[in-house]
Amino acid sequence: MKKEAKSRRANRKVLPKRVKILFLTVFFLFSTLIVRLGFVQIANGQSYEKIVEKKESLSVDSPVPRGKIYDRNGKLIVTNEGQRAITYTRTADASQEELLEVSRKLADLIEVETESLTERDKKDFWIIRNPDKADDKVSESEKNEIQNKKDFTQKEADREIYQLKLDRISKDEWSSFTEEELEMLVIYQKISRGYALSPQIVKNKDVSVVEFAQVSAHLDKMPGVNITTDWKRAYPLGGTLRSVLGDVSSSREGIPKDLLHEYLAEGYNRNDRVGTSYLEYQYEDLLKGKDKTIKNILEDGKVVGSEVTEKGLSGKDLVLSIDVELQKEIEKIVQEELSKHIGTEGSPYLDRAFVVMMDPNTGEIEAMVGQKVDEIKQNGEIVFEDYSLGTFTSSYEPGSVVKGATLLTGYMTGNLEPGEKIVDEPLFIKGTPKKASWFNEWGNNTRPISDLFALEKSSNSYMWKVALRIAGSKYIPNAPLHLKGNPFQTFREHFAQLGLGVTTGIDLPGESPGFQGKAEQPGLLLDFAIGQYDTYTPMQLAQYVSAIANGGNRVQPHLLKEVREPSNRSPEMGSLIYKKETNVLNRVEATNEQIEHVQKGFYRVFHGAEGTANLFKDAEYNAAGKSGTAEAFYKGADMEEAKPTYNTSLIGYAPFDNPEIAFSTVVPWSHQTIDPYINKTISKRVMDTYFELKKERENE
């Protein structure tokens, strides 16, 4: 009995030890599990939540309307026009059969244009619709031969086999599709090319109410298809300034290839609509706005719904310095004056004209007009197209308007004194025909004249002798000319201070600096001094005359005046965000006295008894400026040789004592024989219109 009792006591001592070990083991395992769960939840919880979220939904960006564009007086130039749209959002694992089925159903409900389909498009579609027949186009032996080609990758082999299939599809086969099938093809192309889970525009142009309603009624049978409201750019003023406003890519185009890397680097998607040229491109970052974010809800890989997770913001609105009413009036004036002379015997090559008006103190461009012949109908009616971009992208020899710059170059280099008299006379240079001022072309008169009269009467001889002084040379009758140093460089450096021969800095891409002649013979230097060698844009001429008008500051011309928040309360504009300040690019290295002297000469051009533009002498606004005529050549695309002609131009500003507006007018190839003075007529009417509008607005 004692032994049994002792054994039971021993067992009681052993059991608790085993239980304790078991409990400790279980406790350790549970502790490890709890720590691990805590680590997963706390440390990696967010990342796992994102993974789960991604499986259940995916967010995509949806474009918002671009900012509007107004003129300086609040008149709408560019806006957005709402339009009905049908979209499709495909899933990442959408099969070709599913896409074809959606395309077939949509083709029954909507009409799409098929004219753009190519032969290759139809052949590709034939292969998709007839895979077995297409496969039979290439025999097994041909496939083996291609696949066994040395150094051929599988991809290259597949490409060659596919090309054989394409080549062997007969015309009867690829042209056998019905119109409904072709519409199905167009839709299939659109919905299969886009990004997965990113809405693709199926149709957003001319979607009828019936089409919109039919698609809406069948949405449950077409997963991924949706109806929405889209936008397109609209131009209330028609063709006014159209070439300068620029373009926006369509939803189908997305980002153009030549701009792809630039926009992708800034976070754009390939199918985003973007500004592709001129103003739309220049201010893309302001006009684009912030896309709204849409979360697509997925179930079994299908899009079953969507919700907006981040509201988008429309692009900022731009206010331009342009006065649209003035712009349209000038366009009308230019068209009327061109129409009087285009096609006449004296002006056989006349087809365009330009006018730029800007504030000489701030650089604000109030009008930039370019009109070019687009078509002359059989009944004689002339159809014009907007060529405003030509004011800064095309350049011409302007003639004597540069003579103010020539005198200033003489002053600044110490080769001429304000008021100095020089003999105007025909120049007889060895080996060249007689060179004379236009008023002395048929005579042999010699008389001393001042620099002011040289501007008033537009003396060539005076400018030539100034140029020879700058070149370290002296005129000797019947002797050759010898130039010292680099007078072409000297002239161009000083002309550049005034804005001639360099880009103006206008806030638009594609500006031309003009053309600089490469040859540097002495006679060409004389041509340069009277504006008949290098070419300049109408915008450069406006900047140049502004520098003289404002007393010597070369100001940067600009179209942007203000940036404002978008406003839904038309016609009110949103709150002001940014206002463009005046940017002085450089100060002309001439004294105030020298600049004022040129101003006096410009005044005499418009008011003097022998002034070449004294039709302004009775104008109430007291203007000043300089006219120009340059020998030029015209060579059309169908012409074997260039024909001699003349360019005419006129620059000016007003009022003389306190300039508020400056202008340049350029009429390339205006005449061959008798000058119709179209440059002067246009300029006078333009300036009259500016001040008439100003008076009307003050009275209002």
XYZ file of C-alpha atoms in Angstrom:
700
model
C 0.000 0.000 0.000
C 2.801 2.324 0.862
C 4.451 1.614 -2.521
C 1.254 2.328 -4.461
C 0.697 5.600 -2.636
C 4.235 6.641 -3.350
C 3.798 5.852 -7.070
C 0.639 7.975 -7.290
C 2.395 10.911 -5.674
C 5.234 10.598 -8.206
C 2.751 10.649 -11.130
C 1.129 13.761 -9.728
C 4.508 15.487 -9.853
C 5.263 14.379 -13.456
C 1.923 15.437 -15.048
C 2.128 19.138 -14.162
C 5.544 19.392 -15.796
C 4.244 18.042 -19.118
C 1.202 20.276 -19.008
C 3.390 23.235 -18.251
C 5.623 22.475 -21.222
C 2.567 22.105 -23.445
C 1.080 25.365 -22.226
C 4.382 27.138 -22.729
C 4.649 25.795 -26.247
C 1.098 26.856 -27.116
C 1.674 30.235 -25.497
C 4.854 30.743 -27.501
C 3.148 29.797 -30.773
C 0.192 32.130 -30.116
C 2.562 34.934 -29.167
C 4.514 34.452 -32.377
C 1.274 34.477 -34.370
C 0.034 37.630 -32.645
C 3.350 39.406 -33.224
C 3.321 38.350 -36.852
C -0.261 39.512 -37.370
C 0.550 42.789 -35.699
C 3.551 43.276 -37.938
C 1.494 42.511 -41.064
C -1.319 44.839 -40.006
C 0.755 47.734 -38.716
C 3.842 47.687 -40.919
C 2.418 46.406 -44.204
C -1.283 46.994 -43.724
C -1.547 49.937 -46.095
C 0.296 48.210 -48.903
C -1.901 45.119 -48.616
C -4.980 47.318 -48.572
C -3.800 48.871 -51.820
C -3.359 45.460 -53.365
C -6.893 44.485 -52.340
C -8.167 47.852 -53.570
C -6.422 47.401 -56.899
C -8.108 44.096 -57.365
C -11.479 45.650 -56.702
C -11.072 49.037 -58.376
C -8.733 51.110 -60.499
C -8.518 54.899 -60.733
C -8.034 56.684 -64.059
C -7.757 60.328 -65.044
C -10.492 61.920 -67.115
C -9.810 65.166 -69.017
C -11.634 68.383 -68.137
C -12.555 71.283 -70.457
C -9.707 73.599 -71.435
C -9.560 77.198 -70.325
C -11.327 79.859 -72.368
C -9.615 82.711 -74.198
C -10.887 86.311 -74.113
C -9.802 89.573 -75.723
C -8.740 92.619 -73.687
C -12.366 93.794 -73.430
C -13.779 90.471 -72.244
C -15.075 89.246 -75.600
C -14.896 85.488 -76.008
C -12.421 84.293 -78.641
C -12.138 80.578 -77.844
C -14.531 78.505 -75.743
C -15.646 74.908 -75.248
C -18.779 73.523 -76.832
C -20.448 70.618 -75.067
C -21.290 67.546 -77.109
C -22.844 64.168 -76.495
C -20.340 61.316 -76.380
C -20.276 57.538 -76.264
C -17.319 55.874 -74.545
C -16.011 52.376 -73.900
C -13.790 51.206 -71.062
C -12.193 47.834 -71.701
C -10.760 45.554 -69.066
C -7.175 44.341 -69.058
C -8.218 40.794 -69.977
C -10.881 41.686 -72.547
C -10.731 39.175 -75.379
C -10.853 39.973 -79.047
C -14.222 38.222 -79.260
C -15.645 40.488 -76.540
C -14.408 43.606 -78.296
C -15.874 42.439 -81.602
C -19.213 41.711 -79.949
C -19.341 45.192 -78.371
C -18.389 46.721 -81.729
C -21.166 44.781 -83.475
C -23.801 45.916 -80.978
C -22.710 49.543 -81.138
C -22.647 49.481 -84.941
C -26.352 48.570 -84.830
C -27.108 51.604 -82.674
C -24.902 54.419 -84.028
C -23.513 55.631 -87.323
C -19.800 56.238 -87.802
C -17.809 57.457 -90.786
C -15.896 54.772 -92.682
C -14.205 56.860 -95.379
C -10.895 56.914 -93.514
C -10.522 53.119 -93.589
C -7.579 51.960 -95.666
C -7.069 48.793 -97.675
C -4.718 47.574 -94.941
C -7.422 48.169 -92.290
C -9.860 46.032 -94.225
C -7.335 43.263 -94.797
C -6.485 43.147 -91.090
C -10.180 42.935 -90.306
C -10.695 40.179 -92.861
C -8.005 38.126 -91.097
C -9.711 38.691 -87.735
C -13.086 37.634 -89.140
C -11.698 34.708 -91.140
C -8.791 33.257 -89.136
C -8.933 29.771 -90.703
C -9.114 31.042 -94.275
C -6.280 33.466 -93.545
C -4.188 30.653 -92.093
C -4.678 28.623 -95.272
C -3.155 31.460 -97.305
C 0.303 30.293 -96.201
C 1.239 26.621 -96.499
C 2.919 24.666 -93.724
C 6.094 24.297 -95.800
C 6.250 28.067 -96.292
C 5.783 28.631 -92.576
C 8.539 26.115 -91.754
C 10.888 27.690 -94.275
C 10.351 31.162 -92.795
C 10.651 29.970 -89.198
C 13.872 28.123 -89.984
C 15.551 31.153 -91.495
C 18.904 31.846 -89.935
C 19.054 34.758 -87.464
C 15.251 35.133 -87.593
C 13.516 35.663 -84.276
C 10.047 34.238 -83.714
C 8.636 37.759 -83.854
C 10.277 38.434 -87.219
C 9.032 35.101 -88.564
C 5.464 35.806 -87.425
C 5.632 39.237 -89.026
C 6.717 37.801 -92.395
C 4.052 35.095 -92.311
C 1.407 37.705 -91.494
C 2.601 39.852 -94.391
C 2.196 36.898 -96.754
C -1.390 36.505 -95.565
C -2.040 40.180 -96.243
C -0.494 40.010 -99.709
C -2.635 37.023 -100.685
C -5.995 38.439 -99.660
C -7.818 39.207 -102.890
C -9.654 42.441 -103.571
C -12.922 40.544 -103.733
C -12.278 39.335 -100.206
C -11.190 42.554 -98.486
C -13.795 44.648 -100.313
C -16.678 42.309 -99.533
C -17.632 43.901 -96.208
C -21.038 45.495 -95.835
C -21.392 49.065 -94.579
C -22.485 47.725 -91.196
C -19.363 45.582 -90.976
C -17.177 48.544 -91.891
C -18.797 50.584 -89.118
C -18.090 47.675 -86.803
C -14.433 47.806 -87.902
C -14.165 51.534 -87.187
C -15.585 51.037 -83.701
C -13.357 48.024 -83.075
C -10.264 50.073 -83.975
C -11.224 52.759 -81.484
C -11.977 50.523 -78.526
C -9.058 48.142 -79.012
C -6.295 50.728 -79.291
C -6.805 52.536 -75.998
C -5.434 51.803 -72.574
C -7.188 49.190 -70.463
C -9.600 50.666 -67.877
C -9.269 54.104 -69.474
C -12.428 55.427 -71.187
C -12.037 55.682 -74.967
C -14.186 57.958 -77.107
C -16.199 55.858 -79.545
C -18.119 58.803 -80.976
C -18.313 62.428 -79.859
C -19.066 64.237 -83.097
C -22.648 64.683 -84.262
C -24.092 62.153 -81.828
C -27.823 62.427 -82.413
C -30.427 62.413 -79.664
C -31.735 59.098 -81.027
C -28.285 57.479 -80.940
C -27.696 58.773 -77.432
C -31.018 57.358 -76.261
C -30.558 53.999 -77.997
C -27.133 53.418 -76.479
C -28.427 54.502 -73.081
C -31.249 51.940 -73.286
C -28.839 49.080 -74.052
C -26.031 49.830 -71.569
C -26.831 46.711 -69.524
C -26.140 44.551 -72.577
C -22.809 46.221 -73.376
C -20.494 46.150 -70.334
C -17.929 48.960 -70.491
C -20.038 51.192 -72.755
C -21.164 54.500 -71.295
C -22.757 57.795 -72.320
C -21.309 61.101 -71.195
C -20.768 64.728 -72.148
C -17.573 65.720 -73.930
C -16.284 69.051 -75.266
C -14.666 70.518 -78.324
C -12.995 73.852 -79.051
C -15.335 76.484 -80.506
C -14.471 79.821 -82.133
C -17.280 82.407 -81.851
C -15.387 84.826 -84.112
C -14.894 82.367 -86.953
C -11.591 82.745 -88.789
C -10.380 85.818 -86.883
C -6.877 85.138 -85.538
C -7.466 81.459 -86.275
C -3.917 80.742 -87.467
C -2.422 82.216 -84.275
C -4.801 80.607 -81.787
C -3.436 77.186 -82.666
C -4.970 73.725 -82.524
C -5.814 71.062 -79.971
C -5.437 67.376 -80.808
C -8.574 65.278 -81.001
C -9.485 62.474 -78.636
C -8.527 60.006 -81.360
C -5.164 61.616 -82.117
C -4.035 62.058 -78.532
C -0.507 63.419 -78.241
C 1.133 63.877 -81.681
C 4.252 61.804 -82.270
C 6.550 64.826 -82.581
C 5.432 66.063 -79.132
C 5.079 62.674 -77.436
C 8.300 62.610 -75.398
C 7.838 66.214 -74.295
C 4.332 65.663 -72.957
C 4.967 62.203 -71.480
C 7.847 63.672 -69.477
C 5.330 66.080 -67.941
C 3.005 63.299 -66.799
C 0.526 63.259 -69.688
C -1.150 60.126 -71.046
C -0.741 59.198 -74.691
C -4.409 59.744 -75.474
C -4.664 63.176 -73.804
C -5.864 66.068 -75.910
C -3.146 68.710 -75.954
C -2.290 72.020 -77.572
C -0.275 71.277 -80.700
C 0.532 74.712 -82.120
C 0.874 78.427 -81.398
C -1.216 79.880 -78.539
C -2.793 76.565 -77.487
C 0.674 75.002 -77.350
C 2.406 78.006 -75.773
C 0.045 78.114 -72.796
C -0.835 74.409 -72.561
C 0.147 74.277 -68.882
C -2.452 76.965 -68.076
C -5.216 75.929 -70.450
C -5.177 72.201 -69.679
C -6.477 72.257 -66.121
C -6.399 69.353 -63.673
C -7.992 66.065 -64.719
C -10.676 64.570 -62.550
C -9.985 61.103 -61.141
C -12.561 58.369 -61.683
C -12.467 55.033 -59.850
C -13.732 52.137 -61.930
C -15.389 49.448 -59.792
C -14.478 45.952 -60.976
C -16.200 42.660 -60.410
C -14.787 39.471 -61.927
C -12.596 41.660 -64.111
C -15.554 43.620 -65.501
C -16.288 47.313 -65.014
C -19.573 47.401 -63.135
C -19.583 51.024 -62.042
C -17.530 54.151 -61.442
C -17.317 57.050 -59.044
C -15.493 60.376 -59.021
C -12.825 60.322 -56.307
C -11.225 63.670 -57.125
C -13.000 66.526 -58.835
C -11.165 68.029 -61.762
C -10.526 71.705 -62.361
C -11.075 73.392 -65.713
C -8.085 75.084 -67.264
C -7.285 78.700 -66.465
C -8.819 81.388 -68.663
C -6.508 83.611 -70.690
C -7.136 87.282 -71.416
C -5.249 88.470 -74.482
C -4.049 91.978 -75.228
C -5.851 91.746 -78.574
C -8.746 94.120 -79.225
C -11.033 91.855 -81.240
C -13.215 94.693 -82.551
C -10.119 96.496 -83.827
C -8.720 93.240 -85.219
C -11.858 92.536 -87.240
C -12.042 96.089 -88.576
C -8.436 95.921 -89.753
C -9.032 92.545 -91.405
C -11.891 94.135 -93.319
C -9.752 97.116 -94.345
C -6.917 94.896 -95.567
C -9.275 92.699 -97.568
C -10.962 95.712 -99.173
C -7.711 97.374 -100.183
C -6.150 94.155 -101.450
C -9.267 93.395 -103.500
C -8.879 96.685 -105.381
C -5.489 95.708 -106.777
C -5.121 91.906 -106.761
C -4.957 90.587 -110.311
C -4.511 94.002 -111.922
C -1.870 94.581 -114.568
C 0.306 96.646 -112.264
C 0.107 94.222 -109.323
C 0.145 90.698 -110.802
C 1.801 89.058 -107.778
C 0.048 90.878 -104.937
C -1.638 88.317 -102.670
C -1.157 89.356 -99.004
C -0.704 92.152 -96.498
C 0.113 92.489 -92.795
C -0.648 94.982 -90.030
C 0.644 94.864 -86.439
C -0.547 97.336 -83.794
C 1.008 97.397 -80.332
C 1.337 99.615 -77.305
C 4.897 101.003 -77.659
C 5.241 101.369 -73.895
C 4.059 97.935 -72.704
C 4.442 95.665 -75.723
C 0.770 94.634 -75.629
C -0.297 93.553 -79.119
C -3.702 95.027 -79.855
C -4.002 93.684 -83.393
C -1.949 91.349 -85.565
C -3.538 90.966 -88.965
C -2.399 88.882 -91.876
C -4.661 88.281 -94.851
C -3.704 86.066 -97.781
C -5.566 85.040 -100.929
C -6.974 81.539 -100.592
C -8.966 81.367 -103.798
C -10.120 83.532 -106.682
C -13.449 82.217 -107.949
C -14.535 82.224 -111.574
C -16.836 85.172 -110.950
C -13.847 87.177 -109.672
C -14.722 86.898 -105.989
C -11.608 86.750 -103.813
C -11.644 84.447 -100.811
C -9.110 85.330 -98.107
C -7.651 83.186 -95.351
C -6.284 84.276 -91.994
C -2.500 84.543 -92.059
C -1.913 86.340 -88.781
C 0.927 83.979 -87.969
C 2.771 85.481 -90.937
C 3.278 88.651 -88.881
C 6.032 86.862 -86.971
C 6.907 83.813 -89.117
C 7.445 85.433 -92.543
C 9.928 88.170 -93.422
C 10.460 90.587 -96.303
C 12.777 93.377 -97.454
C 11.004 96.427 -96.007
C 12.836 99.257 -97.770
C 13.345 102.749 -96.399
C 11.522 102.247 -93.090
C 14.918 101.154 -91.679
C 16.518 104.520 -92.386
C 15.820 105.670 -88.834
C 17.946 102.718 -87.668
C 20.655 103.639 -90.167
C 20.885 107.183 -88.800
C 20.951 105.907 -85.207
C 23.772 103.518 -86.125
C 25.670 106.496 -87.535
C 25.091 108.476 -84.331
C 25.967 105.595 -81.994
C 29.205 104.765 -83.829
C 30.327 108.406 -83.862
C 30.161 108.679 -87.654
C 27.297 111.176 -87.812
C 26.086 114.131 -85.797
C 22.378 114.979 -85.402
C 21.536 117.749 -87.879
C 24.642 117.151 -90.025
C 24.292 117.931 -93.730
C 25.552 115.590 -96.451
C 25.358 116.080 -100.205
C 22.646 114.067 -101.897
C 23.874 113.093 -105.348
C 23.879 110.112 -107.701
C 26.760 107.736 -106.932
C 28.943 106.495 -109.749
C 30.854 103.471 -108.479
C 33.255 101.608 -110.711
C 31.710 98.537 -112.263
C 28.114 99.270 -111.180
C 25.210 101.243 -112.666
C 24.380 104.690 -111.314
C 22.858 104.626 -107.824
C 20.587 107.511 -106.900
C 17.779 108.554 -104.599
C 14.319 107.910 -106.019
C 13.745 111.646 -106.560
C 17.065 112.034 -108.371
C 16.948 108.873 -110.453
C 16.610 110.641 -113.801
C 18.687 113.703 -113.000
C 22.156 114.532 -111.778
C 21.342 117.071 -109.079
C 23.566 117.613 -106.099
C 22.513 119.441 -102.957
C 23.393 119.290 -99.276
C 20.560 117.999 -97.109
C 20.157 117.359 -93.382
C 19.425 114.041 -91.765
C 15.879 115.241 -91.020
C 15.233 116.043 -94.668
C 16.856 112.737 -95.617
C 14.133 110.999 -93.608
C 11.354 113.287 -94.835
C 12.202 112.892 -98.512
C 13.673 109.386 -98.043
C 17.118 110.055 -99.487
C 19.093 106.948 -100.436
C 22.273 108.855 -101.153
C 22.444 110.267 -97.610
C 22.144 106.767 -96.099
C 24.750 105.325 -98.464
C 27.286 107.915 -97.419
C 26.544 107.233 -93.749
C 27.120 103.532 -94.428
C 30.446 104.290 -96.142
C 31.574 106.313 -93.132
C 30.741 103.379 -90.845
C 32.740 101.129 -93.202
C 35.737 103.486 -93.019
C 35.391 104.398 -96.679
C 34.811 107.569 -98.674
C 32.918 108.048 -101.883
C 35.129 108.919 -104.851
C 33.298 109.171 -108.209
C 34.045 106.282 -110.610
C 36.316 104.565 -108.074
C 35.731 101.164 -106.461
C 34.562 100.918 -102.860
C 36.778 99.479 -100.149
C 35.329 98.440 -96.780
C 37.326 98.331 -93.574
C 36.608 96.194 -90.538
C 33.288 94.382 -90.467
C 30.625 96.992 -91.222
C 27.883 94.381 -91.795
C 28.385 93.133 -88.246
C 28.442 96.696 -86.924
C 25.158 97.504 -88.630
C 23.461 94.288 -87.526
C 24.548 94.688 -83.907
C 23.075 98.187 -83.776
C 19.933 97.232 -85.716
C 19.421 94.380 -83.237
C 19.232 96.893 -80.381
C 16.097 98.218 -82.076
C 14.651 94.762 -82.767
C 15.696 94.308 -86.399
C 17.274 91.000 -87.407
C 16.576 89.258 -84.084
C 13.518 87.555 -82.632
C 11.224 89.930 -80.785
C 10.465 87.521 -77.936
C 6.739 87.326 -78.725
C 5.021 84.661 -76.612
C 4.367 82.318 -79.533
C 6.477 79.439 -80.878
C 8.004 79.456 -84.343
C 9.082 83.086 -84.572
C 11.433 83.877 -87.453
C 14.471 86.141 -86.942
C 14.375 87.053 -90.632
C 17.006 86.343 -93.244
C 20.553 87.677 -93.162
C 22.428 87.895 -96.433
C 25.708 85.958 -96.466
C 27.599 87.864 -99.169
C 29.384 91.036 -98.047
C 30.293 92.963 -101.197
C 30.434 96.777 -100.769
C 27.352 97.343 -102.892
C 25.316 95.060 -100.646
C 26.214 97.188 -97.629
C 24.615 100.152 -99.398
C 21.512 98.022 -100.034
C 21.468 97.038 -96.365
C 21.450 100.679 -95.266
C 18.187 101.326 -97.163
C 16.410 98.083 -96.228
C 17.000 96.122 -99.413
C 19.212 93.266 -98.251
C 18.247 91.579 -94.960
C 14.597 90.696 -94.362
C 12.487 91.496 -91.298
C 9.081 90.389 -90.018
C 6.161 92.802 -89.565
C 6.452 92.105 -85.812
C 10.106 93.203 -85.811
C 9.170 96.425 -87.574
C 6.498 97.101 -84.927
C 9.032 96.525 -82.145
C 11.555 98.781 -83.912
C 9.188 101.722 -84.337
C 7.996 101.253 -80.739
C 11.588 101.618 -79.513
C 11.832 104.949 -81.310
C 8.378 106.059 -80.144
C 8.987 105.322 -76.444
C 12.416 106.933 -76.359
C 14.760 103.972 -76.734
C 13.387 100.892 -74.922
C 13.045 97.654 -76.858
C 9.967 96.120 -75.231
C 8.926 92.518 -75.642
C 5.667 92.181 -77.599
C 3.167 89.820 -76.013
C -0.360 88.475 -76.459
C -1.002 87.326 -72.894
C -2.406 90.107 -70.759
C -3.936 88.261 -67.791
C -4.609 84.798 -66.393
C -7.910 84.290 -64.569
C -9.706 81.540 -62.702
C -12.361 79.773 -64.805
C -15.854 81.173 -64.411
C -19.193 79.452 -64.923
C -21.076 82.753 -64.895
C -20.708 83.880 -68.495
C -19.966 86.563 -69.612
C -18.238 87.389 -66.321
C -14.584 86.446 -66.038
C -13.083 84.773 -62.984
C -10.782 86.357 -60.430
C -7.377 87.644 -61.503
C -4.424 85.289 -60.911
C -1.629 86.879 -62.929
C -1.041 90.057 -64.898
C 1.709 90.286 -67.506
C 4.227 93.003 -66.731
C 6.177 95.059 -69.260
C 9.501 93.470 -70.144
C 12.192 95.813 -71.473
C 14.640 93.598 -73.373
C 17.316 96.258 -73.729
C 17.963 99.970 -73.876
C 19.159 101.389 -77.194
C 22.686 102.764 -76.759
C 21.791 106.183 -78.120
C 21.343 109.451 -76.278
C 17.928 110.965 -75.729
C 18.926 113.787 -78.085
C 19.770 111.318 -80.860
C 16.508 109.403 -80.486
C 14.489 112.615 -80.347
C 16.197 113.751 -83.528
C 15.003 110.637 -85.364
C 11.526 111.237 -83.914
C 11.584 114.716 -85.476
C 12.529 113.199 -88.827
C 9.653 110.715 -88.556
C 7.324 113.612 -87.781
C 8.403 115.377 -90.972
C 7.708 112.217 -93.003
C 4.049 112.473 -91.942
C 3.753 116.271 -91.881
C 6.453 117.840 -94.082
C 5.703 119.410 -97.429
C 7.842 116.751 -99.118
C 7.070 113.988 -96.621
C 6.578 110.616 -98.300
C 3.573 109.829 -96.065
C 2.118 113.287 -95.527
C -1.424 112.004 -96.074
C -1.356 111.897 -92.243
C -0.699 115.630 -91.900
C -4.314 116.552 -91.152
C -5.064 113.607 -88.870
C -6.345 114.649 -85.435
C -4.100 112.167 -83.668
C -0.789 113.764 -84.780
C 1.178 110.739 -86.004
C 4.783 110.165 -87.079
C 6.546 107.381 -88.933
C 8.434 106.236 -92.015
C 7.473 104.741 -95.363
C 9.450 102.222 -97.368
C 9.731 100.694 -100.822
C 12.121 97.854 -101.618
C 13.092 96.159 -104.852
C 12.187 92.481 -104.532
C 11.549 89.353 -106.560
C 8.575 87.032 -106.736
C 8.814 83.371 -107.732
C 5.693 81.251 -107.569
C 5.683 77.466 -107.396
C 4.856 77.156 -111.104
C 7.286 79.856 -112.291
C 10.598 79.039 -113.953
C 12.258 82.297 -112.961
C 11.707 85.060 -110.415
C 10.061 88.277 -111.552
C 11.094 91.756 -110.329
C 8.563 93.517 -108.146
C 8.376 95.869 -105.141
C 7.552 95.485 -101.468
C 5.994 98.482 -99.735
C 5.757 99.174 -96.015
C 4.911 101.875 -93.490
C 5.623 102.199 -89.774
C 4.362 104.832 -87.362
C 2.969 105.819 -83.980
C 0.649 108.352 -82.361
C 0.134 110.711 -80.679
C 3.579 112.126 -81.377
C 4.038 113.779 -77.963
C 2.671 110.877 -75.911
C 2.618 107.669 -78.007
C -0.021 105.108 -77.100
C -0.114 103.016 -80.272
C 2.508 101.962 -82.805
C 1.983 100.087 -86.062
C 3.721 98.415 -88.957
C 2.175 97.675 -92.349
C 3.890 95.387 -94.854
C 2.605 94.655 -98.371
C 4.884 92.178 -100.178
C 5.017 92.279 -103.997
C 2.600 95.206 -104.081
C 3.364 96.331 -107.621
C 5.659 96.143 -110.623
C 5.144 99.520 -112.272
C 3.059 102.312 -110.721
C 2.907 102.257 -106.935
C -0.766 102.091 -105.825
C 0.294 103.246 -102.322
C -1.708 100.416 -100.799
C 0.619 100.425 -97.773
C -0.243 104.058 -97.048
C -3.974 103.695 -97.654
C -4.198 100.690 -95.353
C -2.147 102.423 -92.657
C -4.200 105.625 -92.719
C -7.493 103.750 -92.522
C -6.153 101.548 -89.721
C -5.025 104.482 -87.593
C -8.266 106.364 -88.249
C -10.192 103.286 -87.098
C -8.147 102.948 -83.910
C -8.838 106.501 -82.782
C -12.486 106.400 -83.897
C -13.036 103.294 -81.755
C -11.281 104.973 -78.866
C -13.547 108.025 -79.140
C -16.685 105.882 -79.373
C -15.726 103.975 -76.238
C -14.928 107.152 -74.334
C -18.335 108.542 -75.269
C -20.008 105.325 -74.151
